[in-house]
PDB file of C-alpha atoms in Angstrom:
ATOM      1  CA  MET A1228      10.888  36.363  19.622  1.00 66.00           C
ATOM      2  CA  ASN A1229      12.128  33.374  17.698  1.00 84.00           C
ATOM      3  CA  LYS A1230      11.726  29.834  18.837  1.00 85.00           C
ATOM      4  CA  LYS A1231      13.025  26.642  17.205  1.00 88.00           C
ATOM      5  CA  TYR A1232      11.866  23.553  17.434  1.00 88.00           C
ATOM      6  CA  PHE A1233      12.161  19.726  15.624  1.00 89.00           C
ATOM      7  CA  TYR A1234       9.938  18.926  12.987  1.00 89.00           C
ATOM      8  CA  GLN A1235       8.811  15.474  11.144  1.00 89.00           C
ATOM      9  CA  PRO A1236       7.480  15.881   7.558  1.00 88.00           C
ATOM     10  CA  ASP A1237       4.352  14.411   6.864  1.00 84.00           C
ATOM     11  CA  ILE A1238       3.674  10.950   7.384  1.00 86.00           C
ATOM     12  CA  PRO A1239       4.065  10.066   3.812  1.00 88.00           C
ATOM     13  CA  VAL A1240       7.329  10.897   3.694  1.00 86.00           C
ATOM     14  CA  SER A1241       8.778  10.343   7.205  1.00 88.00           C
ATOM     15  CA  ILE A1242       7.474   6.944   6.593  1.00 91.00           C
ATOM     16  CA  SER A1243       9.608   6.678   3.414  1.00 92.00           C
ATOM     17  CA  CYS A1244      12.770   8.137   5.250  1.00 90.00           C
ATOM     18  CA  TRP A1245      12.656   6.113   8.611  1.00 92.00           C
ATOM     19  CA  SER A1246      12.055   3.248   6.412  1.00 95.00           C
ATOM     20  CA  PHE A1247      15.678   3.504   4.483  1.00 94.00           C
ATOM     21  CA  THR A1248      16.692   4.560   8.679  1.00 94.00           C
ATOM     22  CA  LEU A1249      15.605   1.331   9.360  1.00 94.00           C
ATOM     23  CA  MET A1250      17.081  -0.473   7.368  1.00 95.00           C
ATOM     24  CA  ILE A1251      20.449   0.239   8.685  1.00 94.00           C
ATOM     25  CA  LEU A1252      19.854  -1.299  11.580  1.00 92.00           C
ATOM     26  CA  LEU A1253      18.428  -4.162   9.968  1.00 93.00           C
ATOM     27  CA  PHE A1254      21.365  -5.027   8.034  1.00 91.00           C
ATOM     28  CA  SER A1255      23.438  -4.409  11.108  1.00 88.00           C
ATOM     29  CA  LEU A1256      21.084  -6.837  12.556  1.00 87.00           C
ATOM     30  CA  LEU A1257      21.799  -9.607   9.687  1.00 88.00           C
ATOM     31  CA  LEU A1258      25.169  -9.030   9.972  1.00 85.00           C
ATOM     32  CA  TRP A1259      25.633  -9.635  13.710  1.00 83.00           C
ATOM     33  CA  LEU A1260      23.238 -12.808  13.533  1.00 82.00           C
ATOM     34  CA  GLU A1261      25.324 -14.015  10.325  1.00 81.00           C
ATOM     35  CA  ILE A1262      28.509 -13.813  11.499  1.00 75.00           C
ATOM     36  CA  THR A1263      27.492 -14.804  14.821  1.00 72.00           C
ATOM     37  CA  VAL A1264      30.552 -12.750  16.709  1.00 73.00           C
ATOM     38  CA  PHE A1265      30.069  -9.467  17.091  1.00 73.00           C
ATOM     39  CA  GLN A1266      32.367  -8.423  14.955  1.00 83.00           C
ATOM     40  CA  ILE A1267      33.624  -4.349  13.758  1.00 87.00           C
ATOM     41  CA  TRP A1268      31.289  -4.395  10.901  1.00 86.00           C
ATOM     42  CA  THR A1269      28.526  -4.960  13.351  1.00 86.00           C
ATOM     43  CA  VAL A1270      29.158  -1.658  15.670  1.00 88.00           C
ATOM     44  CA  ILE A1271      30.014   0.401  12.148  1.00 92.00           C
ATOM     45  CA  THR A1272      26.806  -0.246  10.739  1.00 91.00           C
ATOM     46  CA  PHE A1273      25.193   0.410  13.982  1.00 91.00           C
ATOM     47  CA  ILE A1274      26.919   3.471  14.216  1.00 95.00           C
ATOM     48  CA  ILE A1275      25.974   4.379  11.035  1.00 95.00           C
ATOM     49  CA  PHE A1276      22.122   4.058  12.070  1.00 95.00           C
ATOM     50  CA  VAL A1277      22.811   6.011  14.869  1.00 96.00           C
ATOM     51  CA  LEU A1278      24.281   8.853  13.310  1.00 96.00           C
ATOM     52  CA  VAL A1279      21.575   8.918  10.645  1.00 95.00           C
ATOM     53  CA  ALA A1280      18.838   8.889  13.368  1.00 94.00           C
ATOM     54  CA  LEU A1281      20.386  11.644  15.370  1.00 95.00           C
ATOM     55  CA  ILE A1282      21.080  13.580  11.951  1.00 94.00           C
ATOM     56  CA  GLN A1283      17.074  13.173  10.571  1.00 92.00           C
ATOM     57  CA  VAL A1284      15.724  13.970  14.356  1.00 92.00           C
ATOM     58  CA  LEU A1285      18.122  17.199  15.024  1.00 92.00           C
ATOM     59  CA  LEU A1286      18.621  18.262  11.591  1.00 91.00           C
ATOM     60  CA  ARG A1287      14.487  19.239  11.134  1.00 91.00           C
ATOM     61  CA  LYS A1288      14.377  22.268  12.448  1.00 91.00           C
ATOM     62  CA  VAL A1289      11.927  24.931  12.606  1.00 90.00           C
ATOM     63  CA  GLU A1290      11.783  28.778  13.746  1.00 90.00           C
ATOM     64  CA  LEU A1291       8.726  30.567  15.080  1.00 87.00           C
ATOM     65  CA  SER A1292       9.283  33.971  14.806  1.00 86.00           C
ATOM     66  CA  ASP A1293       6.208  37.186  14.827  1.00 85.00           C
ATOM     67  CA  THR A1294       5.792  37.147  10.926  1.00 87.00           C
ATOM     68  CA  GLU A1295       7.212  33.989   9.576  1.00 87.00           C
ATOM     69  CA  LEU A1296       7.796  29.849   9.631  1.00 87.00           C
ATOM     70  CA  SER A1297      10.978  28.930   8.751  1.00 90.00           C
ATOM     71  CA  PHE A1298      11.704  25.263   7.953  1.00 91.00           C
ATOM     72  CA  ARG A1299      15.614  23.975   7.787  1.00 91.00           C
ATOM     73  CA  ALA A1300      15.205  20.395   6.688  1.00 88.00           C
ATOM     74  CA  VAL A1301      18.214  17.206   6.443  1.00 89.00           C
ATOM     75  CA  ILE A1302      19.238  18.442   3.110  1.00 86.00           C
ATOM     76  CA  PRO A1303      20.106  22.521   3.246  1.00 86.00           C
ATOM     77  CA  PHE A1304      18.199  23.600  -0.673  1.00 88.00           C
ATOM     78  CA  ASN A1305      14.737  21.628   1.065  1.00 87.00           C
ATOM     79  CA  ASN A1306      14.389  24.446   3.435  1.00 90.00           C
ATOM     80  CA  PHE A1307      12.094  27.155   2.690  1.00 89.00           C
ATOM     81  CA  LYS A1308      10.003  29.978   5.058  1.00 91.00           C
ATOM     82  CA  ILE A1309       5.996  30.439   5.365  1.00 89.00           C
ATOM     83  CA  LYS A1310       5.411  34.086   5.901  1.00 89.00           C
ATOM     84  CA  LYS A1311       2.905  35.296   8.144  1.00 87.00           C
ATOM     85  CA  VAL A1312       0.979  37.223   5.412  1.00 88.00           C
ATOM     86  CA  ASP A1313       0.678  34.197   3.135  1.00 88.00           C
ATOM     87  CA  ILE A1314      -1.109  31.611   5.254  1.00 88.00           C
ATOM     88  CA  LYS A1315      -5.007  31.109   4.700  1.00 90.00           C
ATOM     89  CA  GLU A1316      -5.564  28.518   6.861  1.00 89.00           C
ATOM     90  CA  ILE A1317      -3.530  26.877  10.656  1.00 89.00           C
ATOM     91  CA  GLU A1318      -5.260  23.647  12.032  1.00 90.00           C
ATOM     92  CA  ILE A1319      -3.703  22.474  14.953  1.00 90.00           C
ATOM     93  CA  ARG A1320      -4.413  18.002  14.028  1.00 87.00           C
ATOM     94  CA  LYS A1321      -4.215  14.830  15.828  1.00 85.00           C
ATOM     95  CA  TYR A1322      -0.130  14.702  15.431  1.00 83.00           C
ATOM     96  CA  GLY A1323       0.954  18.038  14.662  1.00 87.00           C
ATOM     97  CA  LEU A1324       0.044  21.251  12.286  1.00 89.00           C
ATOM     98  CA  PHE A1325      -1.959  21.625   8.659  1.00 92.00           C
ATOM     99  CA  ILE A1326      -1.397  25.121   7.167  1.00 90.00           C
ATOM    100  CA  LYS A1327      -2.511  25.824   4.080  1.00 91.00           C
ATOM    101  CA  THR A1328      -1.086  28.560   1.924  1.00 90.00           C
ATOM    102  CA  LYS A1329      -1.612  30.136  -1.403  1.00 87.00           C
ATOM    103  CA  TYR A1330       0.403  28.112  -3.157  1.00 86.00           C
ATOM    104  CA  ARG A1331       0.391  24.546  -1.043  1.00 90.00           C
ATOM    105  CA  ASP A1332      -0.505  22.523   2.343  1.00 91.00           C
ATOM    106  CA  TYR A1333       1.947  21.960   4.659  1.00 90.00           C
ATOM    107  CA  ARG A1334       1.037  18.627   7.205  1.00 91.00           C
ATOM    108  CA  LEU A1335       3.157  18.496  10.110  1.00 90.00           C
ATOM    109  CA  ILE A1336       4.355  16.241  12.575  1.00 90.00           C
ATOM    110  CA  VAL A1337       5.565  18.714  15.840  1.00 88.00           C
ATOM    111  CA  SER A1338       5.118  18.748  19.621  1.00 87.00           C
ATOM    112  CA  LYS A1339       1.824  19.805  20.726  1.00 87.00           C
ATOM    113  CA  LYS A1340       3.190  22.932  22.462  1.00 86.00           C
ATOM    114  CA  PHE A1341       4.515  24.012  19.250  1.00 85.00           C
ATOM    115  CA  ALA A1342       1.026  23.635  17.149  1.00 87.00           C
ATOM    116  CA  GLU A1343      -0.359  25.719  19.712  1.00 87.00           C
ATOM    117  CA  ASN A1344       2.323  28.384  19.790  1.00 84.00           C
ATOM    118  CA  ALA A1345       2.168  28.277  16.299  1.00 84.00           C
ATOM    119  CA  TYR A1346      -1.204  28.364  16.057  1.00 85.00           C
ATOM    120  CA  ASN A1347      -1.783  31.250  18.221  1.00 84.00           C
ATOM    121  CA  ASN A1348       1.249  33.054  16.851  1.00 81.00           C
ATOM    122  CA  MET A1349       0.193  32.742  13.261  1.00 77.00           C
ATOM    123  CA  ALA A1350      -3.538  32.805  13.250  1.00 70.00           C
ATOM    124  CA  LYS A1351      -4.197  36.196  14.524  1.00 67.00           C
TER     125      LYS A1351
END
């Protein structure tokens, strides 16, 4: 049973990443308002914003299997796996999932459906 879901890292990391992404949008708006004529540079920066936002949303995936959780990040060398045997505690919280392992605590922003599936699969 391998199911794939989207996730976002914990709140401080998400705020940092999305702040830089929104800076691209603000730069696009600034160009548009400064030049007062809709030009190609405004379109290019807006397209860059849309691409960066899609990359941040679509590349962060987590795969739930019977034995582990496999996380894919935007930058491939940040990928990691959490084995079921390493999980000490898993808890559903208001905005996501809290996973405590032998080595580290993970706080993830995920959908309720994934949080419930992960809890039911990994807490056994």
